[in-house]
mmCIF file of C-alpha atoms and ligand atoms in Angstrom:
data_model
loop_
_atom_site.group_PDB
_atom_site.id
_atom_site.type_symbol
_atom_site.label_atom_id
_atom_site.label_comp_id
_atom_site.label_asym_id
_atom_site.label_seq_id
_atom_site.Cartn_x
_atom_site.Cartn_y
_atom_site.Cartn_z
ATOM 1 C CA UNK A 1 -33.081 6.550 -14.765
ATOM 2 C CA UNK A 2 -33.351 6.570 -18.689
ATOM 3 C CA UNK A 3 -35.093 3.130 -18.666
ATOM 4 C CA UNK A 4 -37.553 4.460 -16.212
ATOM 5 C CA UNK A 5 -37.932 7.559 -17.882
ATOM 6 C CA UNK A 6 -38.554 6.136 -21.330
ATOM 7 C CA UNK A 7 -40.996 3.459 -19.368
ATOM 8 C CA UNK A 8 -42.862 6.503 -18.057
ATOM 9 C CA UNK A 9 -43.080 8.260 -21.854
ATOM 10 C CA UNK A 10 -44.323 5.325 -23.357
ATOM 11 C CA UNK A 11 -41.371 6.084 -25.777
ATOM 12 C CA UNK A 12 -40.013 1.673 -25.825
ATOM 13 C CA UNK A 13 -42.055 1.647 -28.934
ATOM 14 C CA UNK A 14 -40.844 4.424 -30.154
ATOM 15 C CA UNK A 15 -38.646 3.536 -33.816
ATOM 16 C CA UNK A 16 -35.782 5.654 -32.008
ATOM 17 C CA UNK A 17 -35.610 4.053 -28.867
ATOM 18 C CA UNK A 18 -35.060 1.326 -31.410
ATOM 19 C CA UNK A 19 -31.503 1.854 -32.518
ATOM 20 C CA UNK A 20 -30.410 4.558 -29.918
ATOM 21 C CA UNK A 21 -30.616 5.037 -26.397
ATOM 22 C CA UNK A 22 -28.556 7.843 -24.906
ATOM 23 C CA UNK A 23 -28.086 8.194 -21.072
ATOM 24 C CA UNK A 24 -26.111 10.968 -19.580
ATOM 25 C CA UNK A 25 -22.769 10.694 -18.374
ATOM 26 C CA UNK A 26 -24.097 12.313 -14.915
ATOM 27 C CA UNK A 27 -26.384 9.239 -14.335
ATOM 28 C CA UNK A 28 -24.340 6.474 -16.253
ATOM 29 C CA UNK A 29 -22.873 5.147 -12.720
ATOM 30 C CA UNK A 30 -26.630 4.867 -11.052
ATOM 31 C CA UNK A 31 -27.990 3.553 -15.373
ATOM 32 C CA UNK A 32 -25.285 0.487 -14.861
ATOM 33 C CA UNK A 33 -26.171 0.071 -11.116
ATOM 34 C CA UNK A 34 -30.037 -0.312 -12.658
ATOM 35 C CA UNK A 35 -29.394 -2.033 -15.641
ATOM 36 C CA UNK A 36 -27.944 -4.861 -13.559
ATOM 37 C CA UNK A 37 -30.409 -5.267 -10.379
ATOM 38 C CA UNK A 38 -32.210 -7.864 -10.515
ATOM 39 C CA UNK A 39 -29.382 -10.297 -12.031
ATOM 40 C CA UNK A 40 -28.893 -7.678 -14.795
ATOM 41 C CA UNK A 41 -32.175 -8.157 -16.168
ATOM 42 C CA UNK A 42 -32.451 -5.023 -17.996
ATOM 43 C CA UNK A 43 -28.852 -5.783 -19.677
ATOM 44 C CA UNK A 44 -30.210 -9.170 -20.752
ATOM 45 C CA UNK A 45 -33.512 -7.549 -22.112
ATOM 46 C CA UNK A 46 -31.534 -4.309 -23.764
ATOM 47 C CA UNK A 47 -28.944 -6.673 -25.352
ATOM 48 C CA UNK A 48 -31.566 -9.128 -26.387
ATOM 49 C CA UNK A 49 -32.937 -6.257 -29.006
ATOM 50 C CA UNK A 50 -29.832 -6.274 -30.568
ATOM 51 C CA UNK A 51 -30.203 -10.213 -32.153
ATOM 52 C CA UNK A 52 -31.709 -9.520 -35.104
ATOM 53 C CA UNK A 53 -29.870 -6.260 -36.172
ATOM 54 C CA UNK A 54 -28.401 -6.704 -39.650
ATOM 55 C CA UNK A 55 -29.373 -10.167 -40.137
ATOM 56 C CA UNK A 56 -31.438 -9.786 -43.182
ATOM 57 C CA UNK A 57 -28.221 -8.431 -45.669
ATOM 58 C CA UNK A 58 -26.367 -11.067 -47.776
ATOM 59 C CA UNK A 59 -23.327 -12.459 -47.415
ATOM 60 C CA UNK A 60 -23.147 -14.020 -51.045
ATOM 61 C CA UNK A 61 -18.918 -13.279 -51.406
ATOM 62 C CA UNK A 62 -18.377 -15.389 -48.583
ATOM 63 C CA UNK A 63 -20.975 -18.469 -49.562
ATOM 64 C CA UNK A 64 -19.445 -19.153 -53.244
ATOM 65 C CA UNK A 65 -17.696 -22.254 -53.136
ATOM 66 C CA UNK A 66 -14.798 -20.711 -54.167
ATOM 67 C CA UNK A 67 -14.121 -18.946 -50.360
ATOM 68 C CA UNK A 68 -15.790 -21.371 -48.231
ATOM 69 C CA UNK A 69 -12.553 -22.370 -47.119
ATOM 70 C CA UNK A 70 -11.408 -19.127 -46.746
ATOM 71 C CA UNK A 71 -13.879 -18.513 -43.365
ATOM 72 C CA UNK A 72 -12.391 -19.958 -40.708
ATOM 73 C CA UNK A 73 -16.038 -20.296 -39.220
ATOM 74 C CA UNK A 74 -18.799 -21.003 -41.370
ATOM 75 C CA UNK A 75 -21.421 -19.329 -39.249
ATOM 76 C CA UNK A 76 -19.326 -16.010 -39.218
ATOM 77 C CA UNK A 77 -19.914 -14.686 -42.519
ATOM 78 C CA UNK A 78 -19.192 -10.876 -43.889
ATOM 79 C CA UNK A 79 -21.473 -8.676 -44.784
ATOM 80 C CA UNK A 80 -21.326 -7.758 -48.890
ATOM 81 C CA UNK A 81 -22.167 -4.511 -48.470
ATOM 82 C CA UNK A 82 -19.320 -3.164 -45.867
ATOM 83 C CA UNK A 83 -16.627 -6.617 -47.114
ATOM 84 C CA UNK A 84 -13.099 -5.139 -47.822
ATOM 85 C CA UNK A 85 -12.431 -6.269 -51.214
ATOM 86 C CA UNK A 86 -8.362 -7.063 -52.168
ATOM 87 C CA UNK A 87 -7.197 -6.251 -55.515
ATOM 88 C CA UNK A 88 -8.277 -9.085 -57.527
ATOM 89 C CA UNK A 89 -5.486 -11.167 -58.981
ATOM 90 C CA UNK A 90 -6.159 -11.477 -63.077
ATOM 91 C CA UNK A 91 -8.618 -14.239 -63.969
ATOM 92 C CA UNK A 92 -8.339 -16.138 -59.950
ATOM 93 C CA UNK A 93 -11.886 -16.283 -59.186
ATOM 94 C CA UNK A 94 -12.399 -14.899 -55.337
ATOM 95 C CA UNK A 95 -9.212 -13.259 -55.682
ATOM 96 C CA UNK A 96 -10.885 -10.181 -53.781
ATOM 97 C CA UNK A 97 -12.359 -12.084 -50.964
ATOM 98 C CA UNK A 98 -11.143 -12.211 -47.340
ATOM 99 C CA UNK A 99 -13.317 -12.282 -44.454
ATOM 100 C CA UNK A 100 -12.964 -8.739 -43.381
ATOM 101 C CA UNK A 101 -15.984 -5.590 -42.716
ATOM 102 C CA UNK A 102 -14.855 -1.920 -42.370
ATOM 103 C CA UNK A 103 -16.104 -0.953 -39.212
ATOM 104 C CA UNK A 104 -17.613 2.949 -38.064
ATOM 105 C CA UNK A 105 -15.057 4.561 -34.901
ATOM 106 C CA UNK A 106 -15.364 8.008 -33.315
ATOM 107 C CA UNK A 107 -12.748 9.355 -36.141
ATOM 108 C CA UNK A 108 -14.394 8.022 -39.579
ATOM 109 C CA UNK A 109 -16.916 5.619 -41.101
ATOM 110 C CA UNK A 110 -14.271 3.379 -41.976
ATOM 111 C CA UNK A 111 -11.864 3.616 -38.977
ATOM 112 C CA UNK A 112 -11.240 0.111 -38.143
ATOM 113 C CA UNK A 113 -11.137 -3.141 -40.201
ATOM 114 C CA UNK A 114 -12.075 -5.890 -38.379
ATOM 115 C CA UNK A 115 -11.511 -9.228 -39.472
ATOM 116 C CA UNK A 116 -10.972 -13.015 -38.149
ATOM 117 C CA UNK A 117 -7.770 -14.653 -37.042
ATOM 118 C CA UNK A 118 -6.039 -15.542 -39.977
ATOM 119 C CA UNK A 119 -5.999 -19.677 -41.492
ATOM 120 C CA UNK A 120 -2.785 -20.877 -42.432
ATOM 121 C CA UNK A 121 -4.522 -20.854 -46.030
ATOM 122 C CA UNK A 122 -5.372 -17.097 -45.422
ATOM 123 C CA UNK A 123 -2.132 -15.361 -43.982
ATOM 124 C CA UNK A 124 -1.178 -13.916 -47.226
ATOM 125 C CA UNK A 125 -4.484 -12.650 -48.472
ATOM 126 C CA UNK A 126 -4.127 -10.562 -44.696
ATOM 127 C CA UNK A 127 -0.912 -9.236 -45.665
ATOM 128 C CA UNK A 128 -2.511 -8.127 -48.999
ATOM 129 C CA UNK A 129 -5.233 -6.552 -47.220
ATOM 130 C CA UNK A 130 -2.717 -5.084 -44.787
ATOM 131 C CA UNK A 131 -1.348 -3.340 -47.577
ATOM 132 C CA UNK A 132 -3.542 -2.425 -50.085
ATOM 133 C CA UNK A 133 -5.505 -0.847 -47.474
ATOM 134 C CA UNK A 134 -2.094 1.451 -45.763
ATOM 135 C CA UNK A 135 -2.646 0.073 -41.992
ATOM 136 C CA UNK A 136 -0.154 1.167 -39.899
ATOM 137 C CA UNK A 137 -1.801 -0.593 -36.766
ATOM 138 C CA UNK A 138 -3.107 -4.345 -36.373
ATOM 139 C CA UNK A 139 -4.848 -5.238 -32.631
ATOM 140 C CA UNK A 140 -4.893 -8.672 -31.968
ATOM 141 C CA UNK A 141 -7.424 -9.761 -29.207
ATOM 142 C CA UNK A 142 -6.410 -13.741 -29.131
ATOM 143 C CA UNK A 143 -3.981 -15.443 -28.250
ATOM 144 C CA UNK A 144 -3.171 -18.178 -30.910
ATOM 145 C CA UNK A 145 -3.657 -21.192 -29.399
ATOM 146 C CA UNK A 146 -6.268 -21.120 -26.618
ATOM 147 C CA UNK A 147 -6.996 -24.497 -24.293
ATOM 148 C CA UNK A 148 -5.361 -26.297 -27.015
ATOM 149 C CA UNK A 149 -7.149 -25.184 -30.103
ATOM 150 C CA UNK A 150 -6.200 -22.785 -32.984
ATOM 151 C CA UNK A 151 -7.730 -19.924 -32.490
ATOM 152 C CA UNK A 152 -5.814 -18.006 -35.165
ATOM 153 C CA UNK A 153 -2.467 -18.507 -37.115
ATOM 154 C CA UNK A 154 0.728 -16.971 -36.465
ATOM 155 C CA UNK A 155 0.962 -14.922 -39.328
ATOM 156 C CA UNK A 156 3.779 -12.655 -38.633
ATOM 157 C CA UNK A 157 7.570 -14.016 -38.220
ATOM 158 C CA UNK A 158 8.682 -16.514 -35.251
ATOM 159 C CA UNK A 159 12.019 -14.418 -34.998
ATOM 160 C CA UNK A 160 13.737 -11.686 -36.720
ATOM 161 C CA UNK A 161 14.127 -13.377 -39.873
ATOM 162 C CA UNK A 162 12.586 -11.448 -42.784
ATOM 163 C CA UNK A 163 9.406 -13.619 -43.771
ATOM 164 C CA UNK A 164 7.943 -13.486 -47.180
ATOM 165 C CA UNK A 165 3.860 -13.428 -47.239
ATOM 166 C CA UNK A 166 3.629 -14.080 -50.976
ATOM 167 C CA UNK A 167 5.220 -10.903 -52.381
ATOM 168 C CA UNK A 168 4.953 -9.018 -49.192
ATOM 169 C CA UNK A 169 8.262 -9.053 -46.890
ATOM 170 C CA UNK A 170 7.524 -8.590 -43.159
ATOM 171 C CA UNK A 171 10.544 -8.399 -40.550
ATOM 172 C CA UNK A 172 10.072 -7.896 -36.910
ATOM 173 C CA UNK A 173 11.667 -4.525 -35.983
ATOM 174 C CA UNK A 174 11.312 -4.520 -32.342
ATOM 175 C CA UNK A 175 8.706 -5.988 -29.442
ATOM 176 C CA UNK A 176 7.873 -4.552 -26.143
ATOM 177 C CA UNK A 177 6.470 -7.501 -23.909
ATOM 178 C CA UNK A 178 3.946 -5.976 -21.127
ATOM 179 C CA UNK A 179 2.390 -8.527 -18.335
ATOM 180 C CA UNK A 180 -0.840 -8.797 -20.743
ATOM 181 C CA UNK A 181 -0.169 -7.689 -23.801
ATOM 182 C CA UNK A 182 2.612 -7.462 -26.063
ATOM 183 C CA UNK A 183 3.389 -4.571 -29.021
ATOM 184 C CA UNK A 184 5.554 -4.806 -31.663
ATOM 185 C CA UNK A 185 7.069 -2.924 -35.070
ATOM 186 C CA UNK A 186 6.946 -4.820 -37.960
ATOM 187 C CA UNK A 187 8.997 -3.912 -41.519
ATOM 188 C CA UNK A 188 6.752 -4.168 -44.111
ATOM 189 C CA UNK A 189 8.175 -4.309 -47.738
ATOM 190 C CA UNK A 190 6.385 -5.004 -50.914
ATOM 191 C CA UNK A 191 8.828 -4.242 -54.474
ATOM 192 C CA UNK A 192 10.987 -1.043 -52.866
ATOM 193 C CA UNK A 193 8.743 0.172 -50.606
ATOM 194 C CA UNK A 194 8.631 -0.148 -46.824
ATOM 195 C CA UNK A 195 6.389 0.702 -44.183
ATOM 196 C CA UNK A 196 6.286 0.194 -40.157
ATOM 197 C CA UNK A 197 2.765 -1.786 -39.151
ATOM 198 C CA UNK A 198 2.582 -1.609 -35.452
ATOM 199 C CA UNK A 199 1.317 -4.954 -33.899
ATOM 200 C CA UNK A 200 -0.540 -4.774 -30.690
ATOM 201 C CA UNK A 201 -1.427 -8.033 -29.254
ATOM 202 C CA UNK A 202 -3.744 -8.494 -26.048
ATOM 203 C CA UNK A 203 -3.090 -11.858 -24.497
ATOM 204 C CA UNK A 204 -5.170 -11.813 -21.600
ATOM 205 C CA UNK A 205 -8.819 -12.173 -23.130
ATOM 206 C CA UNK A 206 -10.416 -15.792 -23.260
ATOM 207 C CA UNK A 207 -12.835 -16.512 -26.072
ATOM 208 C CA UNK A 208 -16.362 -15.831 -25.119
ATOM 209 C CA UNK A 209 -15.618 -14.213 -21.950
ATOM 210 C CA UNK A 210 -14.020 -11.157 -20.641
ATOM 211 C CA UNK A 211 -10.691 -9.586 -18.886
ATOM 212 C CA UNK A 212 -10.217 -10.466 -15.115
ATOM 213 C CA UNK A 213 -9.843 -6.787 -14.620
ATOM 214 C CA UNK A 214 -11.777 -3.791 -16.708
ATOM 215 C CA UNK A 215 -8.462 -2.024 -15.900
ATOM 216 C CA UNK A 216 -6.593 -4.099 -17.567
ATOM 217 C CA UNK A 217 -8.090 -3.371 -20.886
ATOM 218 C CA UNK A 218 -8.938 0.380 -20.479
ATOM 219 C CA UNK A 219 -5.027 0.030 -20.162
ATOM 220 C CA UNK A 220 -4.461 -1.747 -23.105
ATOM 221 C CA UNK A 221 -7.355 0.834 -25.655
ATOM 222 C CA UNK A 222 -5.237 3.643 -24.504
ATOM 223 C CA UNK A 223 -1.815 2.274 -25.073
ATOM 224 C CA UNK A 224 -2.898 1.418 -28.799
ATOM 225 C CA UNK A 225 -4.814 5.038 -29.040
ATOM 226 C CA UNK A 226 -1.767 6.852 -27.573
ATOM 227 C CA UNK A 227 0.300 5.291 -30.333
ATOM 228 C CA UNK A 228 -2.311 5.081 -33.459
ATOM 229 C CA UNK A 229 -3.150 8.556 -32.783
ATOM 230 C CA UNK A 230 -6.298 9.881 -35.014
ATOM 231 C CA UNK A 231 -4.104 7.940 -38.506
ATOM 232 C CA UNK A 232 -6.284 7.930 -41.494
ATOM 233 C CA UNK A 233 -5.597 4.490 -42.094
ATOM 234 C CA UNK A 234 -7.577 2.265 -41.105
ATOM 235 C CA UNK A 235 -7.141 0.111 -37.827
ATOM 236 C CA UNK A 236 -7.265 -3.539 -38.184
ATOM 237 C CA UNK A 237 -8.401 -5.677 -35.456
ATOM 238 C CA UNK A 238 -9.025 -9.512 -34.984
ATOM 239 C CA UNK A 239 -9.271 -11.857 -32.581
ATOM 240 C CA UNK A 240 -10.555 -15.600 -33.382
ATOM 241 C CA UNK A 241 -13.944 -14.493 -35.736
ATOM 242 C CA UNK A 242 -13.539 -11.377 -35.428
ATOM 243 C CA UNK A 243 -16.940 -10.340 -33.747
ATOM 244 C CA UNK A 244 -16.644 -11.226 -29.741
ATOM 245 C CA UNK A 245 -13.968 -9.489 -28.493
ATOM 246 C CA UNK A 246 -13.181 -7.222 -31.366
ATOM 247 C CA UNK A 247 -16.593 -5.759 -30.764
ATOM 248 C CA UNK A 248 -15.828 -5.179 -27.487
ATOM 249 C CA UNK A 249 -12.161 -3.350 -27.751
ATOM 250 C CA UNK A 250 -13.945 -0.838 -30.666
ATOM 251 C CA UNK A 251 -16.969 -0.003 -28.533
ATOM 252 C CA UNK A 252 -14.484 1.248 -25.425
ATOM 253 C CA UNK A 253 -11.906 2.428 -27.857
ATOM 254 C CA UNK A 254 -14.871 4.703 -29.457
ATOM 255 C CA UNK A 255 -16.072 5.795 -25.863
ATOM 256 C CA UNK A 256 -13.314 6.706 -24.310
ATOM 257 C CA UNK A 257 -12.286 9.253 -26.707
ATOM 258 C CA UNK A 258 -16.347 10.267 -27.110
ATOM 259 C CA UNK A 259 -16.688 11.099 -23.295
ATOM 260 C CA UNK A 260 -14.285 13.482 -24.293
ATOM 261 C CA UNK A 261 -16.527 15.633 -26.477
ATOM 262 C CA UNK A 262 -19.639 14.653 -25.715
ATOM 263 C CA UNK A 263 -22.036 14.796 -21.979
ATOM 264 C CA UNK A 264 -23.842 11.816 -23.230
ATOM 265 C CA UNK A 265 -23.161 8.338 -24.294
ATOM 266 C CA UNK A 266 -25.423 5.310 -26.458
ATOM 267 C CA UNK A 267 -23.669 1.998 -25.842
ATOM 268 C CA UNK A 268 -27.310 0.374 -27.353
ATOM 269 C CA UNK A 269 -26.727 2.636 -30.367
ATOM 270 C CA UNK A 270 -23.375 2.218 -30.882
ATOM 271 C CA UNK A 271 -23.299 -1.779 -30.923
ATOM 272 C CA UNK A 272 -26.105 -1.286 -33.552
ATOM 273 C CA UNK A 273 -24.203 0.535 -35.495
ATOM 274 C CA UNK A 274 -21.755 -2.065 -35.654
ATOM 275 C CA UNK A 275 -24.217 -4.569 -35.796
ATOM 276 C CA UNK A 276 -25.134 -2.795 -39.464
ATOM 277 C CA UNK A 277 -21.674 -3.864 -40.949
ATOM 278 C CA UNK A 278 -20.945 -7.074 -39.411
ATOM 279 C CA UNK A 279 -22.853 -10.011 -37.501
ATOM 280 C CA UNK A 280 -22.605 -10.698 -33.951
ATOM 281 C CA UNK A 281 -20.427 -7.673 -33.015
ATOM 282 C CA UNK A 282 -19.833 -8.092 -29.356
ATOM 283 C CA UNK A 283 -20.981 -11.148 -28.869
ATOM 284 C CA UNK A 284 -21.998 -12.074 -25.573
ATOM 285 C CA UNK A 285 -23.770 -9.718 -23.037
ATOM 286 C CA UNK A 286 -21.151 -10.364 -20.588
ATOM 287 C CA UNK A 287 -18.759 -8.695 -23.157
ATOM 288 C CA UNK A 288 -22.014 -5.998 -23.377
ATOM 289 C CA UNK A 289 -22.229 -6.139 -19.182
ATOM 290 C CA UNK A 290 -17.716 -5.028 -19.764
ATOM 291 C CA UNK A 291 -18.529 -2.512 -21.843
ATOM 292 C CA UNK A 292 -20.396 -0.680 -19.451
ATOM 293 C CA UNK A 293 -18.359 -1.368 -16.317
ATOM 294 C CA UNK A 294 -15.440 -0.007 -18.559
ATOM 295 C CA UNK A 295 -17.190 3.340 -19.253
ATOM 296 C CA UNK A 296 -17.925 3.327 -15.177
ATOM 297 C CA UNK A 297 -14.453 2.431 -14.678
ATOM 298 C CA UNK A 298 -13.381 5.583 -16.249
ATOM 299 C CA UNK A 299 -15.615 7.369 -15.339
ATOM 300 C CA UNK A 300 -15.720 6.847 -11.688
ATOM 301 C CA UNK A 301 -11.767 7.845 -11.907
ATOM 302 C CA UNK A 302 -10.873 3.817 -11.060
ATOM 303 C CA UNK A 303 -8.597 2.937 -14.098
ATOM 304 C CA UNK A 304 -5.043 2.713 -11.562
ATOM 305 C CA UNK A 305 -7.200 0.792 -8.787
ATOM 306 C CA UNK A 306 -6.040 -2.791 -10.102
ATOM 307 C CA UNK A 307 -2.626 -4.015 -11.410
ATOM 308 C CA UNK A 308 -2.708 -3.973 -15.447
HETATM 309 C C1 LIG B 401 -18.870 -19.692 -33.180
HETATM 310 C C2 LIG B 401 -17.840 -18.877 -33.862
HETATM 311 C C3 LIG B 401 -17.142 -17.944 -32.903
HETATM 312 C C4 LIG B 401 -15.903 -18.306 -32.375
HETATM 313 C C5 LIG B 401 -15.232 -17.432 -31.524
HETATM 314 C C6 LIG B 401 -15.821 -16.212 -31.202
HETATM 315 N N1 LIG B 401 -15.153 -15.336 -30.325
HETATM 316 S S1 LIG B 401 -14.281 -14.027 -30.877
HETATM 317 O O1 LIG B 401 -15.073 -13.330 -31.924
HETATM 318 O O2 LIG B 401 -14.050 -13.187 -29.692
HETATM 319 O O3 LIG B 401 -13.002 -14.568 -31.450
HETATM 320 C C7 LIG B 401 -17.077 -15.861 -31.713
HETATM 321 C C8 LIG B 401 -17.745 -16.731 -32.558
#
């Protein structure tokens, strides 16, 4: 397999093998079967290398005292470099600040924006950010309440009552519930203008872990890619931080439309990547281990074998 071959080459040192490592589509079934003998050692070693990616870039926005209260965890910081900054509001200090990172997709560099579950304190800055930055699709990956605790704030209306987000108007259009997910339209009016956000919400993920069923989810990436088509606004997506699960749904959104174009695939280089504009993207290896039985999912023609 790859790992053997690159074993054989002497090429793990190599600074490449470092940030990418490609395998073939041909051999990806017998790669995952390798990857996880042995208890999945060589997922637990090849995830390992990815700790320390990114670390070292500031996060200074996020640390004035001014938006401490604005992360919703303290250890889950954004990145300066790749932060989406709001229009600042005249003279409010941290006006700009939200706890948001453009992310890289198959499309553009700035495909998705992926941010953390909105605080009560924070729900209008997202609508802000919602707007100023034209998304036409938000993917939420939590559910809000999980085993009791809030894992992110119901920032959109309770009912169809038109709900005013500081100046921003937002009125539930339609919703389509599904047995794990649900997606709805929302109206989205600031002064006369008025735009439809789409709202696609996966409840069937719990926090730190992974769907019961890779089926499920492949099922859920294409019903949002169907619908987003290739829009050149960016995708927003959240779940509690914004790193775990998020992570996750971007790295099978990206392959699935990759395999399409391409006879070789870099999960390693691709969680880098991410890794570059904001911490801890996917953040378990059991939510690394799903990304790869996803791609073999597809691959191996299974995606129908299991209810959705
Ligand atoms: C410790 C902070 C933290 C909380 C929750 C998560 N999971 S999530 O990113 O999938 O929402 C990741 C990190």
């Amino acid at each position: 397999s790859f790992v053997t071959h690159v074993a054989s080459q002497g090429m793990a040192n190599s600074p490449l093998y470092a940030c990418s490592r490609s395998v073939k589509l041909s051999e990806f079934v017998q790669h995952v079967k390798i990857m996880g003998a042995d208890s999945d050692f060589r997922f637990s070693e090849e995830y390992e290398a990815l700790k320390m990616v990114g670390r070292e870039q500031p996060s200074t926005a996020a640390d004035l005292p001014v938006n401490r209260g604005k992360n919703r965890f303290t250890n889950i910081l954004p990145y300066d470099h790749s932060r989406v900054k709001l229009i600042p509001v005249d003279d409010e200090d941290g006006s700009d600040y939200i706890n948001a990172n453009y992310m890289p997709g198959f499309n553009s560099p700035r495909e998705y924006i992926v941010t953390q579950g909105p605080l009560p304190s924070t729900r209008d800055d997202f609508w802000r950010m919602v707007w100023e930055q034209n998304t036409r699709s938000i993917v939420m990956l939590t559910r809000c309440i999980e085993k009791g605790r809030e894992k992110c704030d119901h920032y959109w209306p309770i009912d169809s009552e038109q709900t005013y987000y500081g100046e921003i108007q937002v009125a539930v259009l339609n919703e389509s519930k599904y047995p794990y997910w649900t997606i709805s339209e929302f109206k989205v009016t600031l002064d006369m203008e008025s735009r439809v956000v789409r709202h696609f919400h996966f409840t069937a993920w719990p926090d730190f872990g992974v769907p019961e069923h890779t089926q499920t989810l492949i099922k859920f990436v294409r019903a949002m890619r169907d619908r987003a088509q290739y829009s050149p606004h960016p995708i927003i997506a959240h779940c509690s931080a914004g790193v775990g699960r998020s992570g996750t749904f971007i790295v099978i959104d990206r392959l699935i439309q990759l395999i399409k174009q391409s006879d070789t695939v870099d999960i390693f280089g691709n969680v880098y990547e991410m890794r570059k504009e904001r911490v801890w993207m996917v953040q378990t290896e059991q939510q690394y281990i799903c990304i790869h039985n996803s791609l073999r999912t597809v691959l191996e023609g299974r995606e129908d074998d299991m209810p959705t």
